[in-house]
Amino acid sequence: MKHFPYKKTRMAVENIDLTDLSKSVGTPFYCYSLNSLEESFHKIDESCKSTNLLICYSIKANSNQSIIKTFSNLGCGADVVSLGELKRAIKENIPGNKIVFSGVGKNTNEINYALENDILLFNVESLDELQHLSSLAKNHGKVAPVAIRINPDISAGENEKISTGKSQDKFGISWKDAIEVYNIASSLEGIEIKGIDIHIGSQINELEPFSRSFDCISEIIKELKSKDFDIDIIDIGGGIGVDYKEKGKNLEIEKYFDLVSKKLGDLAKTIIVEPGRFLTAHSAVLVTEIIYIKKSSSRNFVIVDAAMNDFIRPSFYGAYHRIVPLVDNEQDEEGEEYDVVGPVCETGDFFVKDLHLKNPQKGDLLAILSVGAYGSVLSSNYNSRPTIPEVLVKDNQWEIIRKRIEVDEIIKRDIIPDWL
Ligand code: LLP
């Protein structure tokens, strides 16, 4: 979290004091560092020596328009999974010819809109989808560029919920059926076979599952080429893990791309990578204020003003995120262990267990680290809590990039029928 340094005892974001910023914005809020976002993009760009790489930012990780614009400005394409994400990408001037559309359930509206915008690639996940795409493309008088997403039956990542490449998962078409499906695709009107796609999961910190999945598609590509199929594009998906514990145990990005070029580099004109987490995770903190301290015979609790509805990863995936005080009282040597919990009425509403804190007080501010990916996008208004604001910082300037959605606004969305 290089862009969130301590200046003496106070945490900053770039050149702005986070405690001062909290007074202006009000807690809880997400705070992003623009330099961090740009730096993670350059890390990928530089570690991939191959010139035929297209980075398609996976918008699901963080769909704030300012975040999308940041990557659009850097020349990124986009990986989208819904009409909403597609519209967000286009709004920030990501050209259709840099957009790939993934997902098992693309509906008619979504496909039509993608066809109208001449996207680069439909990553097709079933035979049914392929046939539907073919008929819609014919109606439009268009030809849909297609890659078949392969399910290699490989387990990957640190969590069952985000592993996508096993045979029992809903994603992709079994590697065993791949050739047959390509044969069918080639016989369908309105379909142009462009490539092959794979995505085996998220938060993957070992090379081995990637290596096996690249071997799997490389075999398929060779067989397809021997049958005169044109495979111009290999989409290798996302999944690059990050080091939430900051202990240096994450995937080395250079080694990942060495593997990509060694196993796939010569097999296609373009390689697409769809990182979400890698580009955004370390770019943000969630600032929250301690409301109460509660000590019982068995546990100590720090109750903060953010909750699982604002940031669900610890509750939902058991994910670990570091939490640090915004002001570090170095002189207080002694400390105790506390569970950091939110106000939502669920036992699962916690951010971390057994956090060592030195003499925490009501009103102190804490930062939950590395929340830039799958943070704000997964938030809800559970317990009728407001949507919290998001702030973007660049050097010594800041701006609110999503305003707080107040409770009154949320209540107003509900409709009471006349007859009630
Ligand atoms: N491409 C496809 C087709 C995907 O399904 C995903 C993520 C990505 C790319 C981006 O993967 P990344 O580079 O971010 O690992 N909410 C979960 C993560 C779900 C990931 C879903 N798919 C979490 O908070 O860990």
XYZ file of C-alpha atoms and ligand atoms in Angstrom, residues 58 60-61 79 81 102-103 125 149 161-162 164 171 197 199 201-204 237-241 244 274-278 313 317 373-374 378, ligand 1:
60
model
C -12.544 -6.648 -15.867
C -16.864 -6.276 -12.365
C -13.992 -5.647 -9.927
C -14.119 -7.343 -20.060
C -20.563 -9.340 -18.226
C -18.128 -12.947 -20.968
C -20.749 -14.713 -18.856
C -20.253 -20.491 -22.793
C -14.783 -20.500 -23.315
C -16.876 -19.592 -4.383
C -14.554 -17.984 -6.908
C -14.686 -21.323 -12.083
C -18.739 -21.909 -16.692
C -11.114 -18.256 -24.043
C -10.867 -18.188 -17.032
C -10.960 -18.487 -11.108
C -9.895 -15.504 -9.094
C -7.239 -14.678 -6.453
C -4.904 -17.365 -7.843
C -9.108 -14.439 -18.537
C -8.248 -12.855 -15.217
C -7.501 -14.396 -11.855
C -4.078 -12.949 -11.032
C -3.877 -13.017 -7.236
C -3.756 -9.175 0.904
C -8.751 -9.701 -18.170
C -7.390 -8.534 -14.817
C -9.777 -7.011 -12.300
C -8.374 -7.552 -8.835
C -4.732 -7.016 -9.786
C -15.537 -9.871 1.450
C -15.585 -15.303 1.487
C -11.512 -4.780 -5.954
C -14.915 -6.327 -5.237
C -20.641 -5.717 -3.879
N -12.745 -12.602 -16.424
C -13.826 -13.320 -16.054
C -14.552 -14.078 -17.079
C -14.228 -13.345 -14.704
O -15.301 -14.066 -14.352
C -13.501 -12.601 -13.746
C -13.892 -12.596 -12.341
C -12.388 -11.844 -14.194
C -12.035 -11.875 -15.540
C -11.555 -11.011 -13.269
O -10.911 -11.791 -12.349
P -9.797 -11.150 -11.368
O -8.636 -10.731 -12.216
O -10.431 -10.026 -10.682
O -9.472 -12.268 -10.456
N -16.147 -11.330 -5.797
C -15.008 -12.211 -5.692
C -14.300 -12.381 -7.014
C -15.211 -12.874 -8.134
C -14.501 -12.957 -9.464
C -15.475 -13.205 -10.573
N -14.907 -13.246 -11.893
C -14.057 -11.705 -4.606
O -14.361 -10.713 -3.948
O -13.024 -12.318 -4.372
